[in-house]
Amino acid sequence: MAASPDSKVFRATTTAPVNIAVIKYWGKRDAVLNLPTNSSLSVTLSQRSLRTLTTASCASFYPAQDELILNGKPQDIQSSKRTLACLASLRSLRREIEASDSSLPQLSAFPLRIVSENNFPTAAGLASSAAGFAALVRAVADLYQLPQSARDLSRIARQGSGSACRSLMGGYVAWRAGSLEDGSDSLAEEVASQSHWPEMRAVVLVVSAEKKDVPSTEGMQTTVATSNLFATRATTVVPERMDAIETAIQNRDFPAFAEITMRDSNGFHATCLDSWPPIFYMNDVSRAAVRLVHDINRAVGRTVCSYTFDAGPNAVIYYLEKDTELVAGTIKTILGEKSEGWEGPFYEPLKNLTAPGVALDQVDPRTVELLKDGVSRVILTGVGEGPVSVDDHLVNEKGDAIYH
Ligand code: DP6
């Protein structure tokens, strides 16, 4: 028997990926619309390693206020302007299609219940807001059966968290800063698909932070207001790098991609140090990871790996699959079997190797000690696809949240 419209629960579920920028977004030209001072570019990481799973549901009988449950904990949506902005934009698009077709159920009038889960521990210190907002926007857009493209939806996800707009697509993704005041040209675009350059791999070195960092939203405001280096970065340095890295990606030129990535990470952290008061995201262990990458590249005699750091001490090291042994193998030899994370699909090429990688006498001994003591876990991953629609709902047919 079909459920009556009054008792029916409408649902849509999606996964969304994490992305790690190689040209960093740092600075807002409009904090309300969340418009950036410069364009940025990221690699979408495989959801086989890291992903957010989100179900958006709505029903006429739900309590009047929209609900959001993250990793089992109800969130106070009313105090999150960003979430409210995303939901209001999506509802108004649904209202438009309902107005033009009266046979459609009036979902825009129903309260929402959104349930979301990350498959990675919060303790990993990975910013989950990008995957989280991308999944929320994609799931509600699917629930509302909106015709908008991922590019269109990226404008909405941007209001949740800037970097989230890049998680609506797979592969290599640019966020064009745009120049219009209303932000309508500030959106994400796929520069190259995952299949264009599928060999890209990344290992995340999870470094524990002693103290909580300055949150990125606040940190970037301080940098824009106080750093002298910042203006040149936004107006000259980044536009040139965007062109150069897009060419490197089109040509699958890893040495060029790697050098631009490392220089941009260093340049971004230099503007943090140049802020007043200065902001430090990298620590001694992060700097050891920098030295390790340069030591490996020097020992091998070509650029086989590159590092990048976000607003925290974790190192993300990019390399190509063919160099897994040289890069991930060296890291595994340094950290030892006891470190966590050496499993899963991206571990296969390394599994049966004994003493792999470059000889450790090629690496500064202080670097080895710092990494051994300071890196507790690795995450092996690689370039991946964008959000995927799935049937693994986190809300059952009656509308109850399902906790795993
Ligand atoms: C260093 O996207 O978290 O990771 O827009 O204020 O939510 P808000 O900032 P957010 O900043 C990310 C900064 C970064 C660089 C990047 O991902 O491009």
Short mmCIF file of C-alpha atoms and ligand atoms in Angstrom, two decimals:
data_model
loop_
_atom_site.label_atom_id
_atom_site.label_comp_id
_atom_site.label_asym_id
_atom_site.label_seq_id
_atom_site.Cartn_x
_atom_site.Cartn_y
_atom_site.Cartn_z
CA MET A 1 0.00 0.00 0.00
CA ALA A 2 1.39 3.41 -0.95
CA ALA A 3 2.08 5.74 1.97
CA SER A 4 -0.23 8.71 2.15
CA PRO A 5 1.51 12.02 1.37
CA ASP A 6 1.14 12.99 5.03
CA SER A 7 3.12 10.03 6.31
CA LYS A 8 5.62 9.69 3.48
CA VAL A 9 9.28 10.33 4.19
CA PHE A 10 11.20 11.65 1.17
CA ARG A 11 14.92 10.76 1.19
CA ALA A 12 18.11 11.16 -0.79
CA THR A 13 21.59 10.03 0.22
CA THR A 14 24.99 10.95 -1.13
CA THR A 15 28.67 10.58 -0.32
CA ALA A 16 31.10 13.47 -0.74
CA PRO A 17 34.89 13.61 -0.80
CA VAL A 18 37.58 15.59 0.99
CA ASN A 19 39.76 17.85 -1.18
CA ILE A 20 43.27 19.14 -0.49
CA ALA A 21 44.29 22.38 -2.18
CA VAL A 22 47.55 22.71 -4.07
CA ILE A 23 46.92 26.44 -4.64
CA LYS A 24 45.47 27.67 -1.36
CA TYR A 25 42.35 29.70 -0.70
CA TRP A 26 43.30 32.15 2.03
CA GLY A 27 41.46 35.45 2.36
CA LYS A 28 37.91 36.71 1.81
CA ARG A 29 36.92 39.78 -0.15
CA ASP A 30 33.33 39.44 1.14
CA ALA A 31 32.79 37.56 4.40
CA VAL A 32 28.98 37.46 4.12
CA LEU A 33 28.82 35.92 0.64
CA ASN A 34 32.08 34.06 1.38
CA LEU A 35 33.93 35.34 -1.69
CA PRO A 36 37.70 34.70 -1.85
CA THR A 37 40.50 37.15 -2.61
CA ASN A 38 42.12 34.63 -4.97
CA SER A 39 41.31 31.55 -7.02
CA SER A 40 42.42 28.15 -5.72
CA LEU A 41 42.88 24.61 -7.03
CA SER A 42 42.59 21.23 -5.34
CA VAL A 43 42.79 17.51 -5.85
CA THR A 44 39.66 15.60 -4.84
CA LEU A 45 40.69 12.63 -2.68
CA SER A 46 39.33 9.12 -3.02
CA GLN A 47 36.24 8.25 -1.05
CA ARG A 48 37.64 4.75 -0.62
CA SER A 49 39.75 6.36 2.12
CA LEU A 50 37.83 9.42 3.33
CA ARG A 51 34.22 10.38 2.83
CA THR A 52 31.13 11.96 4.35
CA LEU A 53 27.81 10.11 3.98
CA THR A 54 24.69 12.29 4.24
CA THR A 55 20.98 11.59 4.02
CA ALA A 56 18.62 14.49 3.50
CA SER A 57 14.99 13.72 4.29
CA CYS A 58 11.78 15.68 4.68
CA ALA A 59 8.23 14.87 5.76
CA SER A 60 5.16 16.87 6.64
CA PHE A 61 5.02 15.33 10.13
CA TYR A 62 8.61 16.22 11.17
CA PRO A 63 9.00 18.81 13.99
CA ALA A 64 8.71 22.32 12.56
CA GLN A 65 12.40 23.21 12.78
CA ASP A 66 14.94 21.70 10.39
CA GLU A 67 17.29 19.21 12.09
CA LEU A 68 20.89 18.27 11.43
CA ILE A 69 22.61 15.34 13.14
CA LEU A 70 26.39 15.07 12.64
CA ASN A 71 28.21 11.92 13.75
CA GLY A 72 25.30 11.13 16.08
CA LYS A 73 25.11 14.61 17.64
CA PRO A 74 22.22 17.01 16.98
CA GLN A 75 23.56 20.40 15.79
CA ASP A 76 22.10 23.81 16.52
CA ILE A 77 21.32 24.83 12.92
CA GLN A 78 19.71 28.10 14.00
CA SER A 79 23.04 29.41 15.25
CA SER A 80 24.88 28.43 12.04
CA LYS A 81 24.34 31.22 9.52
CA ARG A 82 26.28 29.18 6.97
CA THR A 83 23.99 26.15 7.17
CA LEU A 84 20.91 28.38 7.15
CA ALA A 85 22.20 30.16 4.02
CA CYS A 86 22.74 26.85 2.17
CA LEU A 87 19.30 25.49 3.12
CA ALA A 88 17.53 28.77 2.22
CA SER A 89 19.14 28.80 -1.27
CA LEU A 90 18.22 25.16 -1.92
CA ARG A 91 14.62 25.67 -0.71
CA SER A 92 14.14 28.66 -2.93
CA LEU A 93 15.29 26.64 -5.98
CA ARG A 94 12.80 23.91 -5.04
CA ARG A 95 10.06 26.52 -4.67
CA GLU A 96 10.77 27.69 -8.23
CA ILE A 97 10.22 24.23 -9.71
CA GLU A 98 7.13 23.65 -7.55
CA ALA A 99 5.69 26.97 -8.78
CA SER A 100 6.10 25.90 -12.40
CA ASP A 101 4.68 22.38 -11.93
CA SER A 102 1.73 22.03 -9.52
CA SER A 103 1.82 18.22 -9.70
CA LEU A 104 5.06 18.17 -7.67
CA PRO A 105 4.86 17.50 -3.91
CA GLN A 106 5.43 20.72 -1.94
CA LEU A 107 8.67 19.51 -0.35
CA SER A 108 9.90 23.07 0.14
CA ALA A 109 7.22 23.48 2.83
CA PHE A 110 8.29 20.36 4.77
CA PRO A 111 10.82 20.44 7.62
CA LEU A 112 14.13 18.72 6.89
CA ARG A 113 15.97 16.05 8.87
CA ILE A 114 19.57 15.68 7.70
CA VAL A 115 21.83 12.97 9.09
CA SER A 116 25.54 12.90 8.30
CA GLU A 117 28.54 10.72 9.20
CA ASN A 118 32.26 10.83 8.43
CA ASN A 119 34.13 7.55 7.93
CA PHE A 120 37.30 9.06 9.39
CA PRO A 121 37.99 9.87 13.04
CA THR A 122 37.70 13.52 14.04
CA ALA A 123 40.96 12.90 15.88
CA ALA A 124 42.68 12.61 12.49
CA GLY A 125 42.63 16.41 12.49
CA LEU A 126 41.37 16.60 8.93
CA ALA A 127 39.11 19.51 8.10
CA SER A 128 35.80 17.82 7.48
CA SER A 129 33.82 20.97 6.66
CA ALA A 130 34.53 20.72 2.91
CA ALA A 131 33.16 17.17 2.57
CA GLY A 132 30.39 17.95 5.07
CA PHE A 133 28.94 20.98 3.31
CA ALA A 134 29.39 19.43 -0.14
CA ALA A 135 27.45 16.35 1.01
CA LEU A 136 24.73 18.47 2.63
CA VAL A 137 24.19 20.57 -0.49
CA ARG A 138 24.31 17.59 -2.87
CA ALA A 139 21.92 15.51 -0.70
CA VAL A 140 19.31 18.27 -0.34
CA ALA A 141 19.60 19.13 -4.06
CA ASP A 142 18.96 15.43 -4.86
CA LEU A 143 16.06 15.27 -2.39
CA TYR A 144 14.53 18.32 -4.11
CA GLN A 145 15.40 16.88 -7.57
CA LEU A 146 16.95 20.19 -8.57
CA PRO A 147 18.10 20.46 -12.18
CA GLN A 148 21.16 22.59 -11.28
CA SER A 149 24.64 21.31 -12.24
CA ALA A 150 27.48 20.69 -9.77
CA ARG A 151 28.96 23.98 -10.97
CA ASP A 152 25.73 25.83 -10.06
CA LEU A 153 25.49 24.06 -6.70
CA SER A 154 29.10 24.99 -5.91
CA ARG A 155 27.91 28.59 -5.42
CA ILE A 156 25.66 27.36 -2.64
CA ALA A 157 28.25 25.07 -1.00
CA ARG A 158 30.70 28.00 -1.04
CA GLN A 159 28.44 29.80 1.44
CA GLY A 160 28.80 26.85 3.83
CA SER A 161 32.59 26.75 3.66
CA GLY A 162 34.74 28.12 0.86
CA SER A 163 36.71 24.93 0.29
CA ALA A 164 33.43 22.92 0.16
CA CYS A 165 32.63 24.23 -3.32
CA ARG A 166 35.59 22.20 -4.66
CA SER A 167 34.26 18.93 -3.13
CA LEU A 168 31.24 18.84 -5.46
CA MET A 169 33.47 17.55 -8.28
CA GLY A 170 36.08 14.85 -8.72
CA GLY A 171 39.59 15.03 -10.15
CA TYR A 172 41.35 18.39 -10.34
CA VAL A 173 39.10 21.30 -9.41
CA ALA A 174 39.54 25.08 -9.60
CA TRP A 175 37.52 27.56 -7.56
CA ARG A 176 37.41 30.68 -9.75
CA ALA A 177 37.47 33.71 -7.45
CA GLY A 178 35.23 35.69 -9.83
CA SER A 179 34.86 39.47 -9.80
CA LEU A 180 31.12 40.18 -9.59
CA GLU A 181 29.85 41.75 -6.38
CA ASP A 182 26.98 39.30 -6.00
CA GLY A 183 29.39 36.35 -6.19
CA SER A 184 27.55 34.69 -9.08
CA ASP A 185 30.84 34.05 -10.93
CA SER A 186 32.64 32.64 -7.85
CA LEU A 187 32.29 28.91 -8.44
CA ALA A 188 34.06 25.61 -8.86
CA GLU A 189 35.03 24.07 -12.21
CA GLU A 190 36.59 20.75 -13.10
CA VAL A 191 40.02 21.45 -14.64
CA ALA A 192 40.67 17.77 -15.41
CA SER A 193 38.82 14.61 -14.52
CA GLN A 194 40.19 11.89 -12.31
CA SER A 195 40.65 9.69 -15.40
CA HIS A 196 42.87 12.32 -17.07
CA TRP A 197 45.57 11.75 -14.42
CA PRO A 198 44.47 8.79 -12.30
CA GLU A 199 47.97 7.94 -11.02
CA MET A 200 48.04 10.80 -8.47
CA ARG A 201 48.47 9.48 -4.92
CA ALA A 202 48.64 11.17 -1.54
CA VAL A 203 49.79 10.12 1.89
CA VAL A 204 48.60 12.19 4.81
CA LEU A 205 50.95 12.28 7.80
CA VAL A 206 48.69 12.88 10.78
CA VAL A 207 50.57 15.10 13.23
CA SER A 208 49.05 15.81 16.62
CA ALA A 209 48.68 19.48 17.50
CA GLU A 210 49.48 20.46 21.10
CA LYS A 211 47.15 23.40 21.00
CA LYS A 212 44.13 24.14 18.87
CA ASP A 213 44.99 26.25 15.81
CA VAL A 214 43.43 29.58 15.00
CA PRO A 215 40.35 28.49 12.97
CA SER A 216 40.88 29.16 9.26
CA THR A 217 37.98 31.62 8.95
CA GLU A 218 39.50 33.80 11.67
CA GLY A 219 43.11 33.25 10.60
CA MET A 220 42.49 34.41 7.03
CA GLN A 221 40.74 37.58 8.23
CA THR A 222 43.81 38.44 10.32
CA THR A 223 46.12 37.79 7.37
CA VAL A 224 44.09 39.98 4.97
CA ALA A 225 44.00 42.81 7.51
CA THR A 226 47.63 42.75 8.64
CA SER A 227 50.06 40.96 6.28
CA ASN A 228 52.14 43.00 3.83
CA LEU A 229 53.05 39.92 1.82
CA PHE A 230 49.40 39.01 1.36
CA ALA A 231 48.44 41.58 -1.31
CA THR A 232 51.17 40.44 -3.70
CA ARG A 233 50.19 36.83 -3.15
CA ALA A 234 46.56 37.51 -4.05
CA THR A 235 47.11 39.86 -6.99
CA THR A 236 50.25 38.50 -8.69
CA VAL A 237 51.65 35.27 -7.31
CA VAL A 238 48.50 33.13 -7.25
CA PRO A 239 47.13 34.11 -10.72
CA GLU A 240 50.48 33.12 -12.29
CA ARG A 241 50.55 29.85 -10.34
CA MET A 242 46.97 29.00 -11.30
CA ASP A 243 47.90 29.20 -15.00
CA ALA A 244 51.12 27.24 -14.49
CA ILE A 245 49.57 24.43 -12.44
CA GLU A 246 46.65 24.03 -14.85
CA THR A 247 49.19 23.57 -17.66
CA ALA A 248 51.14 21.08 -15.52
CA ILE A 249 47.94 19.09 -14.88
CA GLN A 250 46.95 19.13 -18.58
CA ASN A 251 50.48 17.85 -19.46
CA ARG A 252 50.60 15.41 -16.53
CA ASP A 253 53.89 17.07 -15.63
CA PHE A 254 54.52 15.91 -12.05
CA PRO A 255 57.79 17.85 -11.38
CA ALA A 256 56.09 21.13 -12.37
CA PHE A 257 52.91 20.26 -10.42
CA ALA A 258 55.03 19.35 -7.38
CA GLU A 259 57.19 22.48 -7.34
CA ILE A 260 54.19 24.82 -7.67
CA THR A 261 52.37 22.92 -4.91
CA MET A 262 55.31 23.16 -2.49
CA ARG A 263 55.97 26.81 -3.27
CA ASP A 264 52.31 27.71 -2.80
CA SER A 265 52.11 25.94 0.54
CA ASN A 266 55.30 27.71 1.67
CA GLY A 267 53.98 31.07 0.39
CA PHE A 268 50.66 30.64 2.19
CA HIS A 269 52.39 29.78 5.49
CA ALA A 270 54.73 32.75 4.96
CA THR A 271 51.69 35.08 4.87
CA CYS A 272 50.52 33.44 8.12
CA LEU A 273 53.89 34.16 9.73
CA ASP A 274 53.69 37.70 8.32
CA SER A 275 50.26 38.26 9.95
CA TRP A 276 50.06 40.32 13.13
CA PRO A 277 50.03 38.66 15.60
CA PRO A 278 51.74 35.87 13.63
CA ILE A 279 49.90 32.59 13.03
CA PHE A 280 51.73 29.25 13.12
CA TYR A 281 50.08 26.19 11.67
CA MET A 282 53.18 24.12 10.93
CA ASN A 283 55.30 22.72 13.77
CA ASP A 284 58.68 20.94 14.07
CA VAL A 285 57.18 17.67 12.82
CA SER A 286 55.62 19.44 9.81
CA ARG A 287 59.01 20.98 8.98
CA ALA A 288 60.61 17.53 9.27
CA ALA A 289 58.14 16.33 6.62
CA VAL A 290 59.25 19.22 4.39
CA ARG A 291 62.90 18.22 4.79
CA LEU A 292 62.08 14.57 4.15
CA VAL A 293 60.40 15.39 0.82
CA HIS A 294 63.39 17.48 -0.30
CA ASP A 295 65.79 14.72 0.86
CA ILE A 296 63.87 12.02 -1.04
CA ASN A 297 63.78 14.12 -4.23
CA ARG A 298 67.51 14.84 -3.95
CA ALA A 299 68.38 11.17 -3.26
CA VAL A 300 66.29 9.95 -6.21
CA GLY A 301 67.62 12.68 -8.51
CA ARG A 302 64.17 13.81 -9.72
CA THR A 303 61.03 15.24 -8.17
CA VAL A 304 58.96 12.28 -7.03
CA CYS A 305 57.01 13.89 -4.17
CA SER A 306 55.65 17.21 -2.93
CA TYR A 307 54.18 18.46 0.35
CA THR A 308 51.35 20.79 1.20
CA PHE A 309 49.94 21.95 4.57
CA ASP A 310 46.53 23.45 5.37
CA ALA A 311 45.62 25.35 8.53
CA GLY A 312 47.16 22.70 10.78
CA PRO A 313 50.35 20.61 11.18
CA ASN A 314 49.36 17.55 9.05
CA ALA A 315 51.47 16.99 5.94
CA VAL A 316 49.82 15.90 2.71
CA ILE A 317 52.43 14.38 0.38
CA TYR A 318 51.51 13.92 -3.28
CA TYR A 319 53.32 11.41 -5.53
CA LEU A 320 52.60 9.24 -8.57
CA GLU A 321 51.66 5.58 -8.23
CA LYS A 322 54.83 4.39 -9.99
CA ASP A 323 56.87 6.04 -7.21
CA THR A 324 54.89 4.49 -4.34
CA GLU A 325 57.85 2.47 -3.17
CA LEU A 326 60.23 5.44 -3.17
CA VAL A 327 57.83 7.78 -1.37
CA ALA A 328 55.35 5.81 0.78
CA GLY A 329 57.95 3.04 1.18
CA THR A 330 60.49 5.45 2.71
CA ILE A 331 57.84 6.87 5.03
CA LYS A 332 56.83 3.37 6.12
CA THR A 333 60.45 2.44 6.83
CA ILE A 334 60.85 5.57 8.96
CA LEU A 335 57.59 5.27 10.91
CA GLY A 336 57.70 1.51 11.33
CA GLU A 337 54.96 -1.08 11.32
CA LYS A 338 53.51 0.23 14.57
CA SER A 339 52.21 3.44 13.04
CA GLU A 340 48.55 3.14 12.06
CA GLY A 341 46.94 3.40 8.63
CA TRP A 342 49.02 0.97 6.57
CA GLU A 343 46.04 -0.87 5.15
CA GLY A 344 43.28 -0.43 2.61
CA PRO A 345 43.22 -0.30 -1.20
CA PHE A 346 46.09 2.16 -1.62
CA TYR A 347 48.40 -0.02 0.48
CA GLU A 348 48.35 -2.95 -1.99
CA PRO A 349 51.48 -1.89 -3.98
CA LEU A 350 53.48 -1.64 -0.73
CA LYS A 351 52.21 -4.65 1.13
CA ASN A 352 54.83 -7.21 0.23
CA LEU A 353 57.87 -4.97 0.10
CA THR A 354 60.60 -5.38 2.69
CA ALA A 355 62.88 -2.42 3.48
CA PRO A 356 61.57 -0.35 0.59
CA GLY A 357 62.27 3.28 -0.31
CA VAL A 358 65.42 5.39 -0.41
CA ALA A 359 68.32 4.49 1.88
CA LEU A 360 67.84 6.20 5.26
CA ASP A 361 71.42 7.49 5.28
CA GLN A 362 70.17 9.88 2.58
CA VAL A 363 67.78 11.47 5.10
CA ASP A 364 68.79 13.87 7.89
CA PRO A 365 68.77 11.84 11.16
CA ARG A 366 66.91 14.64 13.05
CA THR A 367 64.16 14.40 10.45
CA VAL A 368 63.81 10.66 11.05
CA GLU A 369 63.57 11.13 14.84
CA LEU A 370 61.00 13.93 14.65
CA LEU A 371 58.76 11.99 12.26
CA LYS A 372 59.02 8.78 14.27
CA ASP A 373 57.94 10.55 17.44
CA GLY A 374 55.43 12.95 15.95
CA VAL A 375 53.44 11.05 13.32
CA SER A 376 50.94 8.63 14.83
CA ARG A 377 48.99 7.64 11.78
CA VAL A 378 49.06 7.82 8.00
CA ILE A 379 46.19 7.90 5.53
CA LEU A 380 46.97 6.44 2.12
CA THR A 381 44.78 7.79 -0.64
CA GLY A 382 44.75 9.18 -4.17
CA VAL A 383 42.77 11.30 -6.60
CA GLY A 384 39.10 10.35 -6.66
CA GLU A 385 35.63 11.08 -7.94
CA GLY A 386 32.99 13.59 -6.87
CA PRO A 387 29.82 12.94 -4.79
CA VAL A 388 28.04 9.66 -5.46
CA SER A 389 24.34 9.02 -4.96
CA VAL A 390 23.80 5.86 -2.83
CA ASP A 391 20.97 3.89 -1.18
CA ASP A 392 22.70 3.47 2.17
CA HIS A 393 20.22 5.82 3.90
CA LEU A 394 20.89 7.19 7.38
CA VAL A 395 17.17 7.81 7.88
CA ASN A 396 14.70 4.90 7.73
CA GLU A 397 11.32 4.84 5.96
CA LYS A 398 9.61 6.08 9.12
CA GLY A 399 11.92 9.06 9.35
CA ASP A 400 14.10 7.87 12.26
CA ALA A 401 17.83 8.49 12.17
CA ILE A 402 19.94 5.32 11.83
CA TYR A 403 23.20 5.34 13.74
CA HIS A 404 26.03 3.05 12.64
C1 DP6 B 1 44.00 26.42 4.31
O1 DP6 B 1 37.19 26.65 3.50
O2 DP6 B 1 37.74 26.14 5.91
O3 DP6 B 1 42.41 24.73 3.83
O4 DP6 B 1 35.42 29.55 3.90
O5 DP6 B 1 35.99 30.29 6.19
O6 DP6 B 1 34.99 28.01 5.85
P1 DP6 B 1 35.87 29.11 5.27
O7 DP6 B 1 37.34 28.51 5.17
P2 DP6 B 1 37.84 27.07 4.75
O8 DP6 B 1 39.39 27.41 4.49
C2 DP6 B 1 40.27 26.49 3.93
C3 DP6 B 1 41.65 27.02 3.96
C4 DP6 B 1 42.73 26.07 3.54
C5 DP6 B 1 43.07 26.24 2.05
C6 DP6 B 1 42.16 25.60 1.04
O9 DP6 B 1 41.49 24.59 1.31
O10 DP6 B 1 42.16 26.12 -0.10
#
